[in-house]
GROMACS .gro file of C-alpha atoms in nm:
model
  248
    1UNK     CA    1  -2.513  -2.205  -1.735
    2UNK     CA    2  -2.179  -2.313  -1.612
    3UNK     CA    3  -1.930  -2.045  -1.482
    4UNK     CA    4  -1.578  -2.011  -1.390
    5UNK     CA    5  -1.426  -1.765  -1.166
    6UNK     CA    6  -1.085  -1.593  -1.187
    7UNK     CA    7  -0.951  -1.353  -0.951
    8UNK     CA    8  -0.611  -1.347  -0.790
    9UNK     CA    9  -0.771  -1.251  -0.440
   10UNK     CA   10  -0.982  -1.520  -0.278
   11UNK     CA   11  -1.190  -1.277  -0.135
   12UNK     CA   12  -1.315  -1.150  -0.452
   13UNK     CA   13  -1.382  -1.527  -0.570
   14UNK     CA   14  -1.592  -1.605  -0.266
   15UNK     CA   15  -1.767  -1.267  -0.284
   16UNK     CA   16  -1.864  -1.324  -0.653
   17UNK     CA   17  -1.989  -1.674  -0.605
   18UNK     CA   18  -2.184  -1.604  -0.305
   19UNK     CA   19  -2.344  -1.300  -0.496
   20UNK     CA   20  -2.406  -1.567  -0.806
   21UNK     CA   21  -2.536  -1.817  -0.569
   22UNK     CA   22  -2.781  -1.563  -0.424
   23UNK     CA   23  -2.905  -1.373  -0.740
   24UNK     CA   24  -2.827  -1.552  -1.035
   25UNK     CA   25  -2.998  -1.908  -1.007
   26UNK     CA   26  -2.939  -2.006  -1.358
   27UNK     CA   27  -2.566  -1.969  -1.322
   28UNK     CA   28  -2.397  -2.278  -1.156
   29UNK     CA   29  -2.029  -2.219  -1.055
   30UNK     CA   30  -1.811  -2.538  -1.182
   31UNK     CA   31  -1.474  -2.379  -1.062
   32UNK     CA   32  -1.276  -2.107  -0.965
   33UNK     CA   33  -0.899  -2.002  -0.951
   34UNK     CA   34  -0.667  -1.736  -0.781
   35UNK     CA   35  -0.364  -1.848  -1.003
   36UNK     CA   36  -0.454  -1.754  -1.372
   37UNK     CA   37  -0.184  -2.009  -1.477
   38UNK     CA   38  -0.379  -2.283  -1.344
   39UNK     CA   39  -0.691  -2.122  -1.456
   40UNK     CA   40  -0.579  -2.180  -1.792
   41UNK     CA   41  -0.563  -2.548  -1.739
   42UNK     CA   42  -0.911  -2.550  -1.561
   43UNK     CA   43  -1.079  -2.369  -1.831
   44UNK     CA   44  -0.984  -2.631  -2.090
   45UNK     CA   45  -1.053  -2.927  -1.865
   46UNK     CA   46  -1.424  -2.791  -1.755
   47UNK     CA   47  -1.518  -2.591  -2.064
   48UNK     CA   48  -1.734  -2.338  -1.909
   49UNK     CA   49  -1.998  -2.136  -2.067
   50UNK     CA   50  -1.926  -1.811  -1.892
   51UNK     CA   51  -1.577  -1.685  -1.747
   52UNK     CA   52  -1.557  -1.408  -1.496
   53UNK     CA   53  -1.222  -1.260  -1.540
   54UNK     CA   54  -1.013  -1.020  -1.322
   55UNK     CA   55  -0.796  -0.793  -1.533
   56UNK     CA   56  -0.492  -0.695  -1.338
   57UNK     CA   57  -0.337  -1.030  -1.176
   58UNK     CA   58   0.029  -1.096  -1.068
   59UNK     CA   59   0.209  -1.338  -1.337
   60UNK     CA   60  -0.048  -1.336  -1.610
   61UNK     CA   61  -0.300  -1.038  -1.690
   62UNK     CA   62  -0.659  -1.126  -1.782
   63UNK     CA   63  -0.545  -1.017  -2.131
   64UNK     CA   64  -0.270  -1.264  -2.172
   65UNK     CA   65  -0.483  -1.568  -2.014
   66UNK     CA   66  -0.750  -1.505  -2.281
   67UNK     CA   67  -0.457  -1.530  -2.557
   68UNK     CA   68  -0.419  -1.896  -2.429
   69UNK     CA   69  -0.766  -2.006  -2.464
   70UNK     CA   70  -0.887  -1.789  -2.758
   71UNK     CA   71  -0.990  -2.103  -2.930
   72UNK     CA   72  -1.246  -2.170  -2.689
   73UNK     CA   73  -1.591  -2.105  -2.714
   74UNK     CA   74  -1.735  -1.902  -2.374
   75UNK     CA   75  -1.867  -1.578  -2.283
   76UNK     CA   76  -1.643  -1.319  -2.094
   77UNK     CA   77  -1.761  -1.077  -1.814
   78UNK     CA   78  -1.444  -0.890  -1.696
   79UNK     CA   79  -1.430  -0.804  -1.309
   80UNK     CA   80  -1.203  -0.501  -1.224
   81UNK     CA   81  -1.108  -0.229  -0.979
   82UNK     CA   82  -0.964  -0.026  -1.291
   83UNK     CA   83  -1.199   0.200  -1.484
   84UNK     CA   84  -0.946   0.300  -1.739
   85UNK     CA   85  -0.968   0.358  -2.119
   86UNK     CA   86  -0.922   0.008  -2.239
   87UNK     CA   87  -1.253  -0.150  -2.027
   88UNK     CA   88  -1.479   0.080  -2.208
   89UNK     CA   89  -1.366  -0.093  -2.546
   90UNK     CA   90  -1.440  -0.438  -2.399
   91UNK     CA   91  -1.794  -0.366  -2.429
   92UNK     CA   92  -1.787  -0.423  -2.806
   93UNK     CA   93  -1.684  -0.785  -2.763
   94UNK     CA   94  -1.702  -0.864  -2.398
   95UNK     CA   95  -2.057  -0.934  -2.279
   96UNK     CA   96  -1.990  -0.687  -2.004
   97UNK     CA   97  -1.763  -0.579  -1.729
   98UNK     CA   98  -1.820  -0.513  -1.334
   99UNK     CA   99  -1.646  -0.275  -1.158
  100UNK     CA  100  -1.523  -0.392  -0.806
  101UNK     CA  101  -1.684  -0.377  -0.557
  102UNK     CA  102  -1.959  -0.552  -0.790
  103UNK     CA  103  -2.319  -0.392  -0.748
  104UNK     CA  104  -2.578  -0.673  -0.729
  105UNK     CA  105  -2.805  -0.499  -1.007
  106UNK     CA  106  -2.512  -0.461  -1.238
  107UNK     CA  107  -2.425  -0.838  -1.190
  108UNK     CA  108  -2.781  -0.947  -1.257
  109UNK     CA  109  -2.793  -0.720  -1.576
  110UNK     CA  110  -2.454  -0.870  -1.711
  111UNK     CA  111  -2.582  -1.238  -1.643
  112UNK     CA  112  -2.900  -1.132  -1.803
  113UNK     CA  113  -2.703  -1.045  -2.129
  114UNK     CA  114  -2.573  -1.383  -2.135
  115UNK     CA  115  -2.891  -1.537  -2.124
  116UNK     CA  116  -3.034  -1.355  -2.398
  117UNK     CA  117  -2.738  -1.434  -2.597
  118UNK     CA  118  -2.822  -1.800  -2.524
  119UNK     CA  119  -3.183  -1.786  -2.601
  120UNK     CA  120  -3.128  -1.644  -2.935
  121UNK     CA  121  -2.855  -1.895  -2.986
  122UNK     CA  122  -2.614  -1.605  -3.085
  123UNK     CA  123  -2.257  -1.711  -3.146
  124UNK     CA  124  -2.055  -1.703  -2.849
  125UNK     CA  125  -1.819  -1.436  -2.794
  126UNK     CA  126  -1.524  -1.418  -3.029
  127UNK     CA  127  -1.238  -1.408  -2.805
  128UNK     CA  128  -0.988  -1.353  -3.101
  129UNK     CA  129  -1.180  -1.036  -3.200
  130UNK     CA  130  -1.198  -0.907  -2.857
  131UNK     CA  131  -0.778  -0.939  -2.819
  132UNK     CA  132  -0.771  -0.794  -3.187
  133UNK     CA  133  -0.965  -0.478  -3.036
  134UNK     CA  134  -0.727  -0.486  -2.728
  135UNK     CA  135  -0.432  -0.482  -2.961
  136UNK     CA  136  -0.574  -0.191  -3.172
  137UNK     CA  137  -0.654   0.018  -2.840
  138UNK     CA  138  -0.298  -0.055  -2.706
  139UNK     CA  139  -0.100   0.024  -3.016
  140UNK     CA  140  -0.016   0.373  -3.057
  141UNK     CA  141  -0.255   0.471  -2.777
  142UNK     CA  142  -0.199   0.814  -2.673
  143UNK     CA  143  -0.274   0.941  -2.343
  144UNK     CA  144  -0.307   1.294  -2.249
  145UNK     CA  145  -0.062   1.492  -2.002
  146UNK     CA  146  -0.191   1.766  -1.850
  147UNK     CA  147   0.039   2.033  -1.731
  148UNK     CA  148  -0.025   2.378  -1.570
  149UNK     CA  149  -0.007   2.555  -1.933
  150UNK     CA  150  -0.105   2.271  -2.173
  151UNK     CA  151  -0.223   1.927  -2.255
  152UNK     CA  152   0.033   1.706  -2.452
  153UNK     CA  153  -0.082   1.358  -2.613
  154UNK     CA  154   0.204   1.123  -2.594
  155UNK     CA  155   0.247   0.767  -2.724
  156UNK     CA  156   0.202   0.521  -2.441
  157UNK     CA  157   0.476   0.276  -2.577
  158UNK     CA  158   0.746   0.582  -2.580
  159UNK     CA  159   0.690   0.627  -2.186
  160UNK     CA  160   1.003   0.491  -2.011
  161UNK     CA  161   0.857   0.549  -1.662
  162UNK     CA  162   0.670   0.764  -1.454
  163UNK     CA  163   0.798   0.927  -1.137
  164UNK     CA  164   0.575   1.042  -0.827
  165UNK     CA  165   0.636   1.408  -0.712
  166UNK     CA  166   0.367   1.495  -0.422
  167UNK     CA  167   0.064   1.554  -0.626
  168UNK     CA  168   0.269   1.581  -0.965
  169UNK     CA  169   0.378   1.302  -1.212
  170UNK     CA  170   0.696   1.324  -1.425
  171UNK     CA  171   0.662   1.122  -1.738
  172UNK     CA  172   0.986   1.047  -1.880
  173UNK     CA  173   1.003   0.919  -2.243
  174UNK     CA  174   1.251   0.691  -2.398
  175UNK     CA  175   1.454   0.961  -2.568
  176UNK     CA  176   1.501   1.132  -2.244
  177UNK     CA  177   1.233   1.411  -2.298
  178UNK     CA  178   1.030   1.459  -1.957
  179UNK     CA  179   0.669   1.627  -1.893
  180UNK     CA  180   0.533   1.719  -1.581
  181UNK     CA  181   0.132   1.624  -1.510
  182UNK     CA  182  -0.096   1.773  -1.224
  183UNK     CA  183  -0.236   1.415  -1.233
  184UNK     CA  184  -0.122   1.189  -0.927
  185UNK     CA  185   0.082   0.868  -0.984
  186UNK     CA  186  -0.219   0.666  -0.883
  187UNK     CA  187  -0.435   0.844  -1.141
  188UNK     CA  188  -0.187   0.731  -1.430
  189UNK     CA  189  -0.178   0.389  -1.262
  190UNK     CA  190  -0.557   0.333  -1.321
  191UNK     CA  191  -0.531   0.505  -1.653
  192UNK     CA  192  -0.243   0.279  -1.833
  193UNK     CA  193  -0.274  -0.083  -1.910
  194UNK     CA  194  -0.174  -0.290  -1.626
  195UNK     CA  195  -0.024  -0.576  -1.846
  196UNK     CA  196   0.248  -0.318  -1.964
  197UNK     CA  197   0.294  -0.052  -1.687
  198UNK     CA  198   0.383  -0.194  -1.329
  199UNK     CA  199   0.414   0.011  -1.025
  200UNK     CA  200   0.755  -0.135  -0.872
  201UNK     CA  201   0.770   0.136  -0.615
  202UNK     CA  202   0.559   0.380  -0.406
  203UNK     CA  203   0.685   0.672  -0.615
  204UNK     CA  204   0.767   0.492  -0.981
  205UNK     CA  205   0.540   0.309  -1.242
  206UNK     CA  206   0.766   0.150  -1.549
  207UNK     CA  207   0.716   0.020  -1.889
  208UNK     CA  208   0.781  -0.321  -1.877
  209UNK     CA  209   0.863  -0.330  -2.234
  210UNK     CA  210   1.196  -0.103  -2.156
  211UNK     CA  211   1.311  -0.305  -1.867
  212UNK     CA  212   1.643  -0.441  -1.960
  213UNK     CA  213   1.737  -0.645  -1.660
  214UNK     CA  214   1.667  -0.695  -1.281
  215UNK     CA  215   1.961  -0.683  -1.050
  216UNK     CA  216   1.918  -0.880  -0.716
  217UNK     CA  217   2.179  -0.687  -0.523
  218UNK     CA  218   2.125  -0.367  -0.320
  219UNK     CA  219   1.749  -0.498  -0.245
  220UNK     CA  220   1.685  -0.553  -0.600
  221UNK     CA  221   1.646  -0.284  -0.877
  222UNK     CA  222   1.549  -0.262  -1.253
  223UNK     CA  223   1.790  -0.133  -1.510
  224UNK     CA  224   1.569   0.035  -1.768
  225UNK     CA  225   1.679   0.073  -2.154
  226UNK     CA  226   1.792   0.420  -2.103
  227UNK     CA  227   2.039   0.306  -1.829
  228UNK     CA  228   1.853   0.458  -1.527
  229UNK     CA  229   1.810   0.231  -1.217
  230UNK     CA  230   1.484   0.196  -1.064
  231UNK     CA  231   1.455   0.031  -0.707
  232UNK     CA  232   1.189  -0.230  -0.667
  233UNK     CA  233   0.982  -0.235  -0.315
  234UNK     CA  234   0.998  -0.555  -0.127
  235UNK     CA  235   0.616  -0.577  -0.172
  236UNK     CA  236   0.611  -0.565  -0.528
  237UNK     CA  237   0.916  -0.796  -0.603
  238UNK     CA  238   0.764  -1.132  -0.628
  239UNK     CA  239   0.482  -1.004  -0.844
  240UNK     CA  240   0.717  -0.849  -1.062
  241UNK     CA  241   0.949  -1.133  -1.093
  242UNK     CA  242   0.669  -1.333  -1.194
  243UNK     CA  243   0.587  -1.102  -1.467
  244UNK     CA  244   0.914  -1.080  -1.618
  245UNK     CA  245   0.975  -1.469  -1.568
  246UNK     CA  246   0.684  -1.538  -1.776
  247UNK     CA  247   0.818  -1.362  -2.073
  248UNK     CA  248   0.466  -1.236  -2.174
   0.00000   0.00000   0.00000
């Protein structure tokens, strides 16, 4: 079984390749890539049977990558450090998902599922159906905002940005309404779709769909659709610019 590995961190690629070599003898790694744009070219060229795919990557998310190769027949096993709402839905269409750091027994089990599908000559995973399900999960997806006195359910598409305030998080909607949650910004970062919501500063996550422009002056900042200026940290700048430039 020919496998291709995609992870924006070279350590992740090397670790997974080593685990497969030691524990999954029927899997041959025919290639790997840390750049998702280049990975699209390699998948088309090498035609793997199985792709291990990271979800959150700079420049192009795993979901965006699948959009570009959805016409090809291969199985998908997601690898991610984010155990959020969307990952659970993938089990309906992807073979499996593995949380980082990858546990050997879970890797063997996931590859075993692919083996069973191959032996029974079941049809390969339908990437199109997987993406349709993802779109269904994201479209109108509501998140729970837990405050001291109530729990409010808000459509994530309406969120303009999230701002940290110590152990609390302020969620600002597009219409200016603000909710204060008892969850931390990190908890929301793990919960929200990483291809839509991006942490651009230590204390702020923005909805990329509500970004009007990026201004290079004064260290670099975003102008949101409600006119708010949001600073971009030096560490996040390059990844953010790649995402915005991709137009995805």
